Amino acid sequence: MLTKLAKIKPRTLAFIAVVPLLAATSIITAPCPVCEGTGILATTPGMENVEITEYDTHEWRITRDACGLYILYFYDIELTLFNKDNQPVEGWLKLTLVDISKEGQTPIVDTQYRPVELDGLSGKELSFTTVFGTGIDAWGQTEVHIEIMTGDIPDATCNGTGRVPSNTWLFINGLKDRFVQTIQNEFEYRPPEVIDWADYTYFDE
């Protein structure tokens, strides 16, 4: 047996050893270094490090327009944001007006978006008025939910699975920053188009 093995060329032995190893490492997976195993990437860089520490909303006025068949809801909003990262960030807040008149249900009435900017490791207090529009007459039966938009999308590197073959992990990890930047540049977050109901407030002037 040893005599037969001695006659086999080293290249053949290497092939016999390497092929099963490559096959095994292509089957065994490891957490994706680009998305850190989550399967998603934020397309508003740094906004995942921003948190709302407190906020308060106050519905102080509604305007009914009989001709346009819509109702405007005026909300004063005060909130405090904090950026936990040392890099400055800019992104968007999503403000959703929901109907709370039905127990256990909060159907969405209208949605508005507001841009924000924060320096690194800093907090910011914001105070502003947001106008929502709808055909629903629900004075005193609505509230505003506020969400930080990170623009999450499936990570194209791992196809949203959060895992990559172990034989490609070193290569992907070495180019991690480039993968992240490429995906974020290609899918830069932009909020959907919405009606700016503040443009319609002149009907009440």
mmCIF file of C-alpha atoms in Angstrom:
data_model
loop_
_atom_site.group_PDB
_atom_site.id
_atom_site.type_symbol
_atom_site.label_atom_id
_atom_site.label_comp_id
_atom_site.label_asym_id
_atom_site.label_seq_id
_atom_site.Cartn_x
_atom_site.Cartn_y
_atom_site.Cartn_z
ATOM 1 C CA MET A 1 0.000 0.000 0.000
ATOM 2 C CA LEU A 2 2.774 2.427 0.932
ATOM 3 C CA THR A 3 4.549 1.534 -2.306
ATOM 4 C CA LYS A 4 1.478 2.471 -4.322
ATOM 5 C CA LEU A 5 1.113 5.790 -2.485
ATOM 6 C CA ALA A 6 4.784 6.562 -3.112
ATOM 7 C CA LYS A 7 4.206 6.234 -6.860
ATOM 8 C CA ILE A 8 1.437 8.854 -6.834
ATOM 9 C CA LYS A 9 2.659 12.265 -7.921
ATOM 10 C CA PRO A 10 2.646 15.067 -5.287
ATOM 11 C CA ARG A 11 0.342 17.152 -7.485
ATOM 12 C CA THR A 12 -2.195 14.354 -7.532
ATOM 13 C CA LEU A 13 -2.034 14.011 -3.750
ATOM 14 C CA ALA A 14 -2.479 17.773 -3.372
ATOM 15 C CA PHE A 15 -5.483 17.688 -5.706
ATOM 16 C CA ILE A 16 -7.050 14.811 -3.776
ATOM 17 C CA ALA A 17 -6.587 16.703 -0.503
ATOM 18 C CA VAL A 18 -7.544 20.195 -1.644
ATOM 19 C CA VAL A 19 -10.723 19.457 -3.615
ATOM 20 C CA PRO A 20 -12.651 17.957 -0.665
ATOM 21 C CA LEU A 21 -11.384 20.818 1.526
ATOM 22 C CA LEU A 22 -12.668 23.435 -0.931
ATOM 23 C CA ALA A 23 -15.980 21.626 -1.197
ATOM 24 C CA ALA A 24 -16.313 21.546 2.586
ATOM 25 C CA THR A 25 -15.469 25.225 3.028
ATOM 26 C CA SER A 26 -18.008 26.199 0.359
ATOM 27 C CA ILE A 27 -20.728 24.391 2.304
ATOM 28 C CA ILE A 28 -19.736 25.635 5.753
ATOM 29 C CA THR A 29 -20.858 29.242 6.246
ATOM 30 C CA ALA A 30 -19.771 32.076 8.514
ATOM 31 C CA PRO A 31 -21.435 35.346 9.562
ATOM 32 C CA CYS A 32 -21.193 37.922 6.768
ATOM 33 C CA PRO A 33 -18.601 40.563 7.766
ATOM 34 C CA VAL A 34 -20.320 43.276 5.713
ATOM 35 C CA CYS A 35 -23.679 43.214 7.530
ATOM 36 C CA GLU A 36 -22.262 41.523 10.652
ATOM 37 C CA GLY A 37 -24.667 38.639 10.243
ATOM 38 C CA THR A 38 -27.870 40.687 10.250
ATOM 39 C CA GLY A 39 -28.599 40.288 6.545
ATOM 40 C CA ILE A 40 -29.442 43.981 6.161
ATOM 41 C CA LEU A 41 -27.543 47.216 5.564
ATOM 42 C CA ALA A 42 -28.515 50.779 6.452
ATOM 43 C CA THR A 43 -28.475 53.084 3.426
ATOM 44 C CA THR A 44 -28.408 56.207 5.586
ATOM 45 C CA PRO A 45 -24.913 55.735 7.069
ATOM 46 C CA GLY A 46 -24.716 56.397 10.793
ATOM 47 C CA MET A 47 -28.439 56.850 11.413
ATOM 48 C CA GLU A 48 -28.524 53.441 13.079
ATOM 49 C CA ASN A 49 -26.491 55.109 15.859
ATOM 50 C CA VAL A 50 -29.097 57.834 16.412
ATOM 51 C CA GLU A 51 -31.760 57.393 19.058
ATOM 52 C CA ILE A 52 -34.762 59.400 20.215
ATOM 53 C CA THR A 53 -34.283 59.992 23.921
ATOM 54 C CA GLU A 54 -37.622 61.719 24.428
ATOM 55 C CA TYR A 55 -40.411 63.350 22.468
ATOM 56 C CA ASP A 56 -43.737 65.052 22.963
ATOM 57 C CA THR A 57 -46.503 65.840 20.472
ATOM 58 C CA HIS A 58 -49.468 68.178 20.797
ATOM 59 C CA GLU A 59 -52.445 68.425 18.446
ATOM 60 C CA TRP A 60 -53.456 72.057 18.649
ATOM 61 C CA ARG A 61 -55.482 72.797 15.543
ATOM 62 C CA ILE A 62 -57.383 71.292 12.615
ATOM 63 C CA THR A 63 -58.588 72.980 9.429
ATOM 64 C CA ARG A 64 -61.501 71.617 7.426
ATOM 65 C CA ASP A 65 -61.726 72.434 3.728
ATOM 66 C CA ALA A 66 -65.226 71.747 2.381
ATOM 67 C CA CYS A 67 -64.240 72.166 -1.279
ATOM 68 C CA GLY A 68 -61.120 70.034 -1.171
ATOM 69 C CA LEU A 69 -62.733 67.466 1.121
ATOM 70 C CA TYR A 70 -59.650 67.222 3.289
ATOM 71 C CA ILE A 71 -58.768 68.017 6.874
ATOM 72 C CA LEU A 72 -55.424 69.360 8.061
ATOM 73 C CA TYR A 73 -54.053 68.360 11.450
ATOM 74 C CA PHE A 74 -51.478 70.658 13.044
ATOM 75 C CA TYR A 75 -49.104 69.021 15.523
ATOM 76 C CA ASP A 76 -46.422 70.740 17.560
ATOM 77 C CA ILE A 77 -43.566 68.284 18.030
ATOM 78 C CA GLU A 78 -40.653 68.460 20.443
ATOM 79 C CA LEU A 79 -38.003 65.762 20.540
ATOM 80 C CA THR A 80 -34.426 65.130 21.583
ATOM 81 C CA LEU A 81 -32.034 63.106 19.434
ATOM 82 C CA PHE A 82 -28.613 61.734 20.370
ATOM 83 C CA ASN A 83 -25.869 60.478 18.043
ATOM 84 C CA LYS A 84 -23.901 57.713 19.792
ATOM 85 C CA ASP A 85 -21.196 57.616 17.103
ATOM 86 C CA ASN A 86 -18.280 60.047 16.783
ATOM 87 C CA GLN A 87 -19.059 60.742 13.113
ATOM 88 C CA PRO A 88 -21.597 63.402 12.036
ATOM 89 C CA VAL A 89 -24.743 62.042 10.401
ATOM 90 C CA GLU A 90 -27.650 63.237 8.337
ATOM 91 C CA GLY A 91 -30.839 61.404 7.562
ATOM 92 C CA TRP A 92 -34.597 61.407 7.923
ATOM 93 C CA LEU A 93 -37.318 61.130 10.527
ATOM 94 C CA LYS A 94 -40.600 59.461 9.627
ATOM 95 C CA LEU A 95 -43.649 61.001 11.294
ATOM 96 C CA THR A 96 -46.785 58.905 11.057
ATOM 97 C CA LEU A 97 -50.253 60.107 12.056
ATOM 98 C CA VAL A 98 -52.319 57.135 13.262
ATOM 99 C CA ASP A 99 -55.954 56.718 14.255
ATOM 100 C CA ILE A 100 -56.244 55.496 17.871
ATOM 101 C CA SER A 101 -60.047 55.488 18.022
ATOM 102 C CA LYS A 102 -60.278 51.709 17.507
ATOM 103 C CA GLU A 103 -58.974 49.550 20.336
ATOM 104 C CA GLY A 104 -56.075 47.331 19.295
ATOM 105 C CA GLN A 105 -55.766 49.004 15.907
ATOM 106 C CA THR A 106 -53.743 51.995 14.747
ATOM 107 C CA PRO A 107 -54.440 52.512 11.030
ATOM 108 C CA ILE A 108 -52.134 55.010 9.336
ATOM 109 C CA VAL A 109 -53.781 58.307 8.443
ATOM 110 C CA ASP A 110 -50.871 60.201 6.877
ATOM 111 C CA THR A 111 -47.060 60.194 6.799
ATOM 112 C CA GLN A 112 -44.560 63.044 6.626
ATOM 113 C CA TYR A 113 -40.729 63.084 6.580
ATOM 114 C CA ARG A 114 -38.260 65.548 8.065
ATOM 115 C CA PRO A 115 -34.478 65.785 7.424
ATOM 116 C CA VAL A 116 -32.113 65.896 10.419
ATOM 117 C CA GLU A 117 -28.387 66.461 10.954
ATOM 118 C CA LEU A 118 -26.304 65.734 14.045
ATOM 119 C CA ASP A 119 -22.647 66.167 14.936
ATOM 120 C CA GLY A 120 -20.693 63.254 16.337
ATOM 121 C CA LEU A 121 -21.356 62.284 19.976
ATOM 122 C CA SER A 122 -23.897 65.032 20.371
ATOM 123 C CA GLY A 123 -27.539 65.621 21.142
ATOM 124 C CA LYS A 124 -30.009 67.995 19.562
ATOM 125 C CA GLU A 125 -33.381 69.333 20.648
ATOM 126 C CA LEU A 126 -35.877 69.948 17.856
ATOM 127 C CA SER A 127 -39.140 71.856 17.994
ATOM 128 C CA PHE A 128 -41.352 72.190 14.934
ATOM 129 C CA THR A 129 -44.901 71.999 13.603
ATOM 130 C CA THR A 130 -45.944 69.242 11.212
ATOM 131 C CA VAL A 131 -49.124 69.379 9.132
ATOM 132 C CA PHE A 132 -50.883 66.131 8.262
ATOM 133 C CA GLY A 133 -53.716 65.829 5.752
ATOM 134 C CA THR A 134 -56.545 63.319 5.411
ATOM 135 C CA GLY A 135 -60.226 62.917 4.729
ATOM 136 C CA ILE A 136 -60.797 61.438 8.180
ATOM 137 C CA ASP A 137 -62.410 63.747 10.742
ATOM 138 C CA ALA A 138 -60.910 62.477 13.975
ATOM 139 C CA TRP A 139 -60.139 65.483 16.173
ATOM 140 C CA GLY A 140 -58.592 64.257 19.417
ATOM 141 C CA GLN A 141 -58.437 60.657 18.164
ATOM 142 C CA THR A 142 -55.025 60.633 16.531
ATOM 143 C CA GLU A 143 -51.414 60.565 17.644
ATOM 144 C CA VAL A 144 -48.000 60.846 16.006
ATOM 145 C CA HIS A 145 -45.441 58.039 15.931
ATOM 146 C CA ILE A 146 -41.838 59.028 15.165
ATOM 147 C CA GLU A 147 -39.259 56.696 13.645
ATOM 148 C CA ILE A 148 -35.604 57.129 12.667
ATOM 149 C CA MET A 149 -35.153 55.986 9.079
ATOM 150 C CA THR A 150 -32.085 53.844 8.460
ATOM 151 C CA GLY A 151 -33.145 52.781 4.962
ATOM 152 C CA ASP A 152 -32.578 49.084 5.643
ATOM 153 C CA ILE A 153 -32.180 46.881 2.559
ATOM 154 C CA PRO A 154 -31.043 43.252 2.130
ATOM 155 C CA ASP A 155 -27.258 42.996 2.005
ATOM 156 C CA ALA A 156 -26.359 42.085 -1.580
ATOM 157 C CA THR A 157 -23.089 40.517 -0.417
ATOM 158 C CA CYS A 158 -24.870 37.641 1.325
ATOM 159 C CA ASN A 159 -28.239 38.025 -0.439
ATOM 160 C CA GLY A 160 -29.837 38.976 2.854
ATOM 161 C CA THR A 161 -29.018 35.653 4.537
ATOM 162 C CA GLY A 162 -26.427 37.094 6.916
ATOM 163 C CA ARG A 163 -23.991 34.294 6.087
ATOM 164 C CA VAL A 164 -21.289 33.669 3.462
ATOM 165 C CA PRO A 165 -19.253 30.588 2.487
ATOM 166 C CA SER A 166 -16.275 30.284 4.808
ATOM 167 C CA ASN A 167 -13.876 30.033 1.855
ATOM 168 C CA THR A 168 -14.824 33.578 0.789
ATOM 169 C CA TRP A 169 -14.947 35.142 4.264
ATOM 170 C CA LEU A 170 -11.341 36.413 4.258
ATOM 171 C CA PHE A 171 -11.773 38.034 0.842
ATOM 172 C CA ILE A 172 -15.072 39.714 1.782
ATOM 173 C CA ASN A 173 -13.737 40.829 5.163
ATOM 174 C CA GLY A 174 -10.715 42.427 3.517
ATOM 175 C CA LEU A 175 -12.985 44.480 1.237
ATOM 176 C CA LYS A 176 -15.747 45.037 3.800
ATOM 177 C CA ASP A 177 -15.595 48.846 3.802
ATOM 178 C CA ARG A 178 -15.658 48.972 0.002
ATOM 179 C CA PHE A 179 -18.681 46.649 -0.170
ATOM 180 C CA VAL A 180 -20.553 48.759 2.375
ATOM 181 C CA GLN A 181 -19.751 52.043 0.614
ATOM 182 C CA THR A 182 -20.724 50.662 -2.807
ATOM 183 C CA ILE A 183 -24.104 49.411 -1.581
ATOM 184 C CA GLN A 184 -24.839 52.623 0.332
ATOM 185 C CA ASN A 185 -23.939 54.788 -2.668
ATOM 186 C CA GLU A 186 -26.049 52.711 -5.046
ATOM 187 C CA PHE A 187 -29.097 52.586 -2.790
ATOM 188 C CA GLU A 188 -28.905 56.003 -1.112
ATOM 189 C CA TYR A 189 -32.103 56.442 0.877
ATOM 190 C CA ARG A 190 -34.677 58.944 -0.268
ATOM 191 C CA PRO A 191 -38.096 59.151 1.396
ATOM 192 C CA PRO A 192 -41.124 58.515 -0.825
ATOM 193 C CA GLU A 193 -42.943 61.467 -2.354
ATOM 194 C CA VAL A 194 -45.695 62.775 -0.072
ATOM 195 C CA ILE A 195 -48.039 65.757 -0.157
ATOM 196 C CA ASP A 196 -46.633 68.692 1.783
ATOM 197 C CA TRP A 197 -49.862 69.739 3.458
ATOM 198 C CA ALA A 198 -48.201 72.869 4.836
ATOM 199 C CA ASP A 199 -48.641 74.312 1.319
ATOM 200 C CA TYR A 200 -52.413 74.158 1.780
ATOM 201 C CA THR A 201 -52.654 76.072 5.045
ATOM 202 C CA TYR A 202 -53.353 79.343 3.224
ATOM 203 C CA PHE A 203 -57.022 78.284 2.858
ATOM 204 C CA ASP A 204 -57.422 79.058 6.538
ATOM 205 C CA GLU A 205 -55.703 82.418 6.467
#
